[in-house]
mmCIF file of C-alpha atoms in Angstrom:
data_model
loop_
_atom_site.group_PDB
_atom_site.id
_atom_site.type_symbol
_atom_site.label_atom_id
_atom_site.label_comp_id
_atom_site.label_asym_id
_atom_site.label_seq_id
_atom_site.Cartn_x
_atom_site.Cartn_y
_atom_site.Cartn_z
ATOM 1 C CA MET A 149 3.152 -5.512 2.139
ATOM 2 C CA ASN A 150 2.446 -3.760 -1.195
ATOM 3 C CA ILE A 151 1.991 -0.022 -1.858
ATOM 4 C CA SER A 152 -1.822 -0.266 -1.765
ATOM 5 C CA GLU A 153 -1.756 -1.816 1.658
ATOM 6 C CA ILE A 154 0.777 0.748 2.930
ATOM 7 C CA LEU A 155 -1.396 3.608 1.676
ATOM 8 C CA LYS A 156 -4.443 1.998 3.256
ATOM 9 C CA ASP A 157 -2.582 1.901 6.614
ATOM 10 C CA ILE A 158 -1.111 5.390 6.380
ATOM 11 C CA TYR A 159 -4.458 7.107 5.517
ATOM 12 C CA ALA A 160 -6.734 4.714 7.485
ATOM 13 C CA LEU A 161 -8.766 3.716 4.379
ATOM 14 C CA LYS A 162 -11.795 1.412 4.492
ATOM 15 C CA THR A 163 -10.633 -0.506 1.423
ATOM 16 C CA THR A 164 -7.322 -1.162 -0.317
ATOM 17 C CA PRO A 165 -6.691 1.282 -3.172
ATOM 18 C CA THR A 166 -6.680 -0.028 -6.702
ATOM 19 C CA TYR A 167 -3.605 0.219 -8.940
ATOM 20 C CA THR A 168 -5.251 3.161 -10.774
ATOM 21 C CA ASP A 169 -5.869 4.912 -7.421
ATOM 22 C CA VAL A 170 -2.183 4.464 -6.460
ATOM 23 C CA GLN A 171 -1.033 5.951 -9.768
ATOM 24 C CA LYS A 172 -3.496 8.987 -9.305
ATOM 25 C CA TRP A 173 -2.135 9.445 -5.744
ATOM 26 C CA TYR A 174 1.450 9.362 -7.000
ATOM 27 C CA THR A 175 0.788 12.014 -9.684
ATOM 28 C CA LEU A 176 -1.237 14.253 -7.467
ATOM 29 C CA THR A 177 1.321 14.030 -4.567
ATOM 30 C CA LEU A 178 4.128 15.047 -6.955
ATOM 31 C CA ALA A 179 1.951 17.953 -8.138
ATOM 32 C CA TYR A 180 1.399 19.149 -4.628
ATOM 33 C CA LYS A 181 5.102 18.713 -3.834
ATOM 34 C CA GLN A 182 5.848 20.936 -6.868
ATOM 35 C CA LYS A 183 3.600 23.627 -5.350
ATOM 36 C CA GLY A 184 5.892 23.610 -2.248
ATOM 37 C CA TYR A 185 4.044 21.294 0.054
ATOM 38 C CA SER A 186 6.033 18.873 2.290
ATOM 39 C CA SER A 187 5.891 15.267 1.334
ATOM 40 C CA ASN A 188 3.550 14.525 4.264
ATOM 41 C CA LYS A 189 1.122 17.312 3.401
ATOM 42 C CA ALA A 190 1.317 16.595 -0.369
ATOM 43 C CA GLY A 191 0.566 12.941 0.271
ATOM 44 C CA TYR A 192 -2.304 13.759 2.580
ATOM 45 C CA LEU A 193 -3.928 16.302 0.261
ATOM 46 C CA ALA A 194 -3.700 13.793 -2.577
ATOM 47 C CA ALA A 195 -5.157 11.043 -0.488
ATOM 48 C CA LYS A 196 -7.974 13.352 0.730
ATOM 49 C CA GLU A 197 -8.877 14.189 -2.888
ATOM 50 C CA ILE A 198 -8.552 10.686 -4.344
ATOM 51 C CA PHE A 199 -9.715 8.520 -1.479
ATOM 52 C CA SER A 200 -12.227 10.907 0.097
ATOM 53 C CA SER A 201 -15.052 8.298 -0.013
ATOM 54 C CA GLN A 202 -12.774 5.669 1.481
ATOM 55 C CA LEU A 203 -11.430 7.676 4.432
ATOM 56 C CA ILE A 204 -12.659 6.176 7.737
ATOM 57 C CA SER A 205 -12.472 9.573 9.336
ATOM 58 C CA GLU A 206 -11.090 12.972 8.416
ATOM 59 C CA PHE A 207 -7.752 13.920 10.054
ATOM 60 C CA SER A 208 -7.952 16.869 12.411
ATOM 61 C CA GLU A 209 -6.315 20.143 11.335
ATOM 62 C CA ALA A 210 -3.475 19.408 13.758
ATOM 63 C CA ASN A 211 -2.845 16.028 12.074
ATOM 64 C CA GLU A 212 -2.915 17.628 8.616
ATOM 65 C CA SER A 213 -0.158 19.963 9.507
ATOM 66 C CA LEU A 214 2.082 17.460 11.314
ATOM 67 C CA ASP A 215 5.433 16.989 9.640
ATOM 68 C CA VAL A 216 6.561 13.761 11.235
ATOM 69 C CA ARG A 217 9.882 12.749 9.823
ATOM 70 C CA ASN A 218 9.039 9.000 9.801
ATOM 71 C CA GLN A 219 5.912 9.718 7.773
ATOM 72 C CA ILE A 220 7.762 11.935 5.378
ATOM 73 C CA ASP A 221 10.345 9.173 4.791
ATOM 74 C CA ASN A 222 7.509 6.755 4.186
ATOM 75 C CA ILE A 223 5.958 9.032 1.582
ATOM 76 C CA ASP A 224 9.233 9.740 -0.114
ATOM 77 C CA THR A 225 10.019 6.009 -0.151
ATOM 78 C CA LEU A 226 6.704 5.180 -1.730
ATOM 79 C CA LEU A 227 7.088 7.871 -4.359
ATOM 80 C CA SER A 228 10.459 6.469 -5.199
ATOM 81 C CA ILE A 229 9.197 2.848 -5.364
ATOM 82 C CA ILE A 230 6.304 3.890 -7.636
ATOM 83 C CA ARG A 231 8.629 5.948 -9.834
ATOM 84 C CA GLY A 232 10.811 2.922 -10.214
ATOM 85 C CA LYS A 233 7.862 0.883 -11.396
ATOM 86 C CA LYS A 234 6.736 3.234 -14.099
#
């Protein structure tokens, strides 16, 4: 499974993100992390901004604030993989 497919699954997107979208998500996620957001929240905020037209449904406020360890590991792993490909 490639990064685009993983992002599609994590954020329940209608379509698979393009390479450019993945790069935008990466950059924006890092920017949100630098502002102090957790990996999960930073990734979600970036996805919400970049993939807004592709989101099947908005997450509820409760889901936005969840800091599930497994998801954080997934986001940090994806960021590391993308960083390694740059």
